[in-house]
GROMACS .gro file of C-alpha atoms in nm:
model
  227
    1UNK     CA    1   0.431   0.406  -1.188
    2UNK     CA    2   0.335   0.043  -1.121
    3UNK     CA    3   0.244  -0.024  -0.757
    4UNK     CA    4   0.134  -0.369  -0.643
    5UNK     CA    5   0.132  -0.511  -0.290
    6UNK     CA    6  -0.081  -0.811  -0.205
    7UNK     CA    7   0.099  -1.045   0.038
    8UNK     CA    8  -0.056  -1.376   0.142
    9UNK     CA    9  -0.204  -1.240   0.465
   10UNK     CA   10  -0.427  -1.004   0.264
   11UNK     CA   11  -0.582  -1.293   0.073
   12UNK     CA   12  -0.641  -1.466   0.407
   13UNK     CA   13  -0.798  -1.147   0.545
   14UNK     CA   14  -1.049  -1.137   0.258
   15UNK     CA   15  -1.155  -1.493   0.343
   16UNK     CA   16  -1.181  -1.401   0.711
   17UNK     CA   17  -1.397  -1.094   0.636
   18UNK     CA   18  -1.626  -1.307   0.418
   19UNK     CA   19  -1.672  -1.552   0.705
   20UNK     CA   20  -1.712  -1.295   0.986
   21UNK     CA   21  -1.955  -1.086   0.784
   22UNK     CA   22  -2.220  -1.352   0.838
   23UNK     CA   23  -2.216  -1.266   1.211
   24UNK     CA   24  -2.222  -0.888   1.159
   25UNK     CA   25  -2.506  -0.641   1.127
   26UNK     CA   26  -2.320  -0.375   0.928
   27UNK     CA   27  -1.988  -0.257   0.786
   28UNK     CA   28  -1.785   0.051   0.876
   29UNK     CA   29  -1.580   0.128   0.565
   30UNK     CA   30  -1.292   0.361   0.655
   31UNK     CA   31  -1.153   0.594   0.385
   32UNK     CA   32  -0.866   0.844   0.379
   33UNK     CA   33  -1.021   1.191   0.341
   34UNK     CA   34  -0.743   1.294   0.099
   35UNK     CA   35  -0.819   1.018  -0.153
   36UNK     CA   36  -1.145   0.837  -0.066
   37UNK     CA   37  -1.208   0.703  -0.417
   38UNK     CA   38  -0.860   0.549  -0.429
   39UNK     CA   39  -0.941   0.367  -0.101
   40UNK     CA   40  -1.234   0.176  -0.251
   41UNK     CA   41  -1.122  -0.187  -0.268
   42UNK     CA   42  -1.284  -0.377  -0.559
   43UNK     CA   43  -1.250  -0.695  -0.353
   44UNK     CA   44  -1.498  -0.545  -0.101
   45UNK     CA   45  -1.774  -0.498  -0.360
   46UNK     CA   46  -1.942  -0.825  -0.270
   47UNK     CA   47  -1.924  -0.743   0.102
   48UNK     CA   48  -2.090  -0.401   0.073
   49UNK     CA   49  -2.374  -0.552  -0.127
   50UNK     CA   50  -2.456  -0.789   0.160
   51UNK     CA   51  -2.471  -0.554   0.460
   52UNK     CA   52  -2.556  -0.189   0.537
   53UNK     CA   53  -2.246   0.029   0.507
   54UNK     CA   54  -2.133   0.340   0.693
   55UNK     CA   55  -1.846   0.525   0.523
   56UNK     CA   56  -1.616   0.704   0.768
   57UNK     CA   57  -1.357   0.960   0.654
   58UNK     CA   58  -1.038   0.965   0.859
   59UNK     CA   59  -0.736   1.200   0.851
   60UNK     CA   60  -0.960   1.494   0.769
   61UNK     CA   61  -0.709   1.733   0.925
   62UNK     CA   62  -0.475   1.653   0.634
   63UNK     CA   63  -0.738   1.720   0.365
   64UNK     CA   64  -0.820   2.064   0.229
   65UNK     CA   65  -1.186   1.964   0.184
   66UNK     CA   66  -1.427   2.026   0.470
   67UNK     CA   67  -1.621   1.710   0.556
   68UNK     CA   68  -1.938   1.695   0.761
   69UNK     CA   69  -1.857   1.604   1.120
   70UNK     CA   70  -1.946   1.240   1.181
   71UNK     CA   71  -2.100   1.088   1.493
   72UNK     CA   72  -2.023   0.728   1.411
   73UNK     CA   73  -2.224   0.566   1.690
   74UNK     CA   74  -2.533   0.777   1.615
   75UNK     CA   75  -2.501   0.709   1.242
   76UNK     CA   76  -2.478   0.335   1.310
   77UNK     CA   77  -2.792   0.353   1.523
   78UNK     CA   78  -2.975   0.529   1.240
   79UNK     CA   79  -2.841   0.283   0.982
   80UNK     CA   80  -2.964  -0.013   1.188
   81UNK     CA   81  -3.277   0.154   1.327
   82UNK     CA   82  -3.519  -0.104   1.188
   83UNK     CA   83  -3.319  -0.398   1.323
   84UNK     CA   84  -3.292  -0.234   1.666
   85UNK     CA   85  -3.665  -0.162   1.677
   86UNK     CA   86  -3.756  -0.519   1.576
   87UNK     CA   87  -3.541  -0.662   1.855
   88UNK     CA   88  -3.682  -0.422   2.112
   89UNK     CA   89  -4.037  -0.505   2.004
   90UNK     CA   90  -3.963  -0.870   2.085
   91UNK     CA   91  -3.820  -0.772   2.422
   92UNK     CA   92  -3.465  -0.856   2.310
   93UNK     CA   93  -3.177  -0.629   2.407
   94UNK     CA   94  -3.012  -0.511   2.083
   95UNK     CA   95  -2.650  -0.618   2.047
   96UNK     CA   96  -2.487  -0.476   1.735
   97UNK     CA   97  -2.183  -0.635   1.576
   98UNK     CA   98  -2.008  -0.426   1.312
   99UNK     CA   99  -1.702  -0.511   1.107
  100UNK     CA  100  -1.447  -0.236   1.028
  101UNK     CA  101  -1.272  -0.263   0.690
  102UNK     CA  102  -1.042  -0.055   0.471
  103UNK     CA  103  -0.701  -0.038   0.308
  104UNK     CA  104  -0.388  -0.052   0.527
  105UNK     CA  105  -0.301   0.247   0.749
  106UNK     CA  106  -0.629   0.426   0.677
  107UNK     CA  107  -0.724   0.471   1.043
  108UNK     CA  108  -0.941   0.170   1.130
  109UNK     CA  109  -0.771   0.090   1.461
  110UNK     CA  110  -0.747   0.460   1.550
  111UNK     CA  111  -1.121   0.496   1.495
  112UNK     CA  112  -1.195   0.202   1.724
  113UNK     CA  113  -0.969   0.342   1.996
  114UNK     CA  114  -1.143   0.680   1.967
  115UNK     CA  115  -1.489   0.526   1.997
  116UNK     CA  116  -1.391   0.306   2.292
  117UNK     CA  117  -1.201   0.593   2.462
  118UNK     CA  118  -0.922   0.345   2.528
  119UNK     CA  119  -0.617   0.215   2.346
  120UNK     CA  120  -0.757  -0.129   2.275
  121UNK     CA  121  -0.599  -0.183   1.934
  122UNK     CA  122  -0.241  -0.137   1.817
  123UNK     CA  123  -0.186   0.161   1.589
  124UNK     CA  124   0.107   0.306   1.395
  125UNK     CA  125   0.172   0.548   1.111
  126UNK     CA  126   0.263   0.281   0.857
  127UNK     CA  127   0.093   0.006   0.664
  128UNK     CA  128   0.065  -0.344   0.804
  129UNK     CA  129   0.036  -0.282   1.181
  130UNK     CA  130  -0.287  -0.479   1.231
  131UNK     CA  131  -0.230  -0.844   1.134
  132UNK     CA  132  -0.514  -1.026   1.313
  133UNK     CA  133  -0.884  -0.970   1.378
  134UNK     CA  134  -0.992  -0.831   1.716
  135UNK     CA  135  -1.337  -0.777   1.865
  136UNK     CA  136  -1.363  -0.459   2.075
  137UNK     CA  137  -1.657  -0.368   2.296
  138UNK     CA  138  -1.750   0.000   2.251
  139UNK     CA  139  -2.046   0.013   2.493
  140UNK     CA  140  -2.309  -0.221   2.635
  141UNK     CA  141  -2.470  -0.283   2.294
  142UNK     CA  142  -2.199  -0.223   2.030
  143UNK     CA  143  -1.905  -0.443   1.934
  144UNK     CA  144  -1.660  -0.360   1.653
  145UNK     CA  145  -1.438  -0.608   1.471
  146UNK     CA  146  -1.100  -0.462   1.375
  147UNK     CA  147  -0.953  -0.625   1.064
  148UNK     CA  148  -0.613  -0.604   0.889
  149UNK     CA  149  -0.594  -0.354   0.605
  150UNK     CA  150  -0.635  -0.512   0.264
  151UNK     CA  151  -0.546  -0.410  -0.092
  152UNK     CA  152  -0.603  -0.611  -0.411
  153UNK     CA  153  -0.379  -0.813  -0.647
  154UNK     CA  154  -0.398  -0.570  -0.936
  155UNK     CA  155  -0.224  -0.231  -0.970
  156UNK     CA  156  -0.327   0.021  -0.703
  157UNK     CA  157  -0.345   0.399  -0.737
  158UNK     CA  158  -0.025   0.582  -0.644
  159UNK     CA  159  -0.235   0.804  -0.415
  160UNK     CA  160  -0.240   0.512  -0.172
  161UNK     CA  161   0.140   0.507  -0.172
  162UNK     CA  162   0.151   0.882  -0.119
  163UNK     CA  163  -0.059   0.863   0.198
  164UNK     CA  164   0.112   0.552   0.339
  165UNK     CA  165  -0.138   0.276   0.261
  166UNK     CA  166   0.129   0.075   0.079
  167UNK     CA  167   0.436  -0.054   0.258
  168UNK     CA  168   0.728   0.178   0.178
  169UNK     CA  169   0.968  -0.114   0.149
  170UNK     CA  170   0.794  -0.237  -0.169
  171UNK     CA  171   0.797   0.105  -0.342
  172UNK     CA  172   1.062   0.300  -0.530
  173UNK     CA  173   1.041   0.599  -0.294
  174UNK     CA  174   1.262   0.817  -0.514
  175UNK     CA  175   1.029   0.777  -0.811
  176UNK     CA  176   0.728   0.816  -0.580
  177UNK     CA  177   0.854   1.144  -0.433
  178UNK     CA  178   0.923   1.288  -0.778
  179UNK     CA  179   0.573   1.187  -0.888
  180UNK     CA  180   0.431   1.357  -0.578
  181UNK     CA  181   0.615   1.683  -0.653
  182UNK     CA  182   0.483   1.677  -1.010
  183UNK     CA  183   0.125   1.579  -0.924
  184UNK     CA  184   0.086   1.840  -0.651
  185UNK     CA  185   0.268   2.105  -0.854
  186UNK     CA  186   0.508   2.205  -0.579
  187UNK     CA  187   0.707   2.518  -0.655
  188UNK     CA  188   1.038   2.340  -0.607
  189UNK     CA  189   1.215   2.040  -0.758
  190UNK     CA  190   1.356   1.726  -0.603
  191UNK     CA  191   1.710   1.852  -0.648
  192UNK     CA  192   1.626   2.192  -0.498
  193UNK     CA  193   1.479   2.026  -0.189
  194UNK     CA  194   1.780   1.798  -0.157
  195UNK     CA  195   2.019   2.093  -0.172
  196UNK     CA  196   1.813   2.308   0.066
  197UNK     CA  197   1.797   2.034   0.329
  198UNK     CA  198   2.161   1.937   0.283
  199UNK     CA  199   2.089   1.571   0.209
  200UNK     CA  200   2.371   1.362   0.064
  201UNK     CA  201   2.170   1.103  -0.126
  202UNK     CA  202   1.845   1.070  -0.320
  203UNK     CA  203   1.683   0.807  -0.097
  204UNK     CA  204   1.716   1.018   0.216
  205UNK     CA  205   1.573   1.314   0.024
  206UNK     CA  206   1.281   1.110  -0.109
  207UNK     CA  207   1.201   0.964   0.234
  208UNK     CA  208   1.196   1.312   0.388
  209UNK     CA  209   0.963   1.445   0.117
  210UNK     CA  210   0.716   1.160   0.159
  211UNK     CA  211   0.731   1.174   0.540
  212UNK     CA  212   0.673   1.548   0.551
  213UNK     CA  213   0.386   1.527   0.304
  214UNK     CA  214   0.214   1.260   0.514
  215UNK     CA  215   0.260   1.470   0.827
  216UNK     CA  216   0.099   1.773   0.664
  217UNK     CA  217   0.419   1.979   0.661
  218UNK     CA  218   0.352   2.089   0.302
  219UNK     CA  219  -0.010   2.181   0.367
  220UNK     CA  220  -0.344   2.007   0.320
  221UNK     CA  221  -0.449   1.838  -0.004
  222UNK     CA  222  -0.716   1.647  -0.193
  223UNK     CA  223  -0.541   1.402  -0.426
  224UNK     CA  224  -0.837   1.324  -0.650
  225UNK     CA  225  -1.064   1.498  -0.894
  226UNK     CA  226  -1.390   1.538  -0.701
  227UNK     CA  227  -1.614   1.518  -1.010
   0.00000   0.00000   0.00000
């Protein structure tokens, strides 16, 4: 199944990240816990080689793997310990600026809202909600830069479509739902689900399957081989 989605604003976002990175001390790289390897954007490779990186796994409640509980602020302090100590030794109050990156709908804005304990960024359970950059103050020494989710021009893994990181409007959802049933080895077929739910058409059936999977109604999953 060929899946590509790289509108013009994503290319602009990559340029913006490249520019803003010069002002930042580190990167928070947000990954979906169900398919973290699929969330690695090859266009970010240059960025992660330039700054310290903290990987944060979101949507862990939908993954069947148990991840170590993360204290993001503490982990950032440890990651930037040397820089903080150098500033304090000079009598300078440390101010940390960290850019938050990841694919669309992976949980970047949700993470920032959680850390700030306020709804400072717009969130939604679909790709493409965040369209502009936004600096958010977390405490008296930490600022986070929320950025729009970005994919890449080449084919992307269908796992990203399964979990909602690709805009549904650009996908054949009927084909996607049938792929999902096959890949996760559900004990029922597309037609059986359609009949059971009383749906009249394939698109409504497919949309329901994808929506319920994303909401965890079919259980928790890891979509990748962990080796």
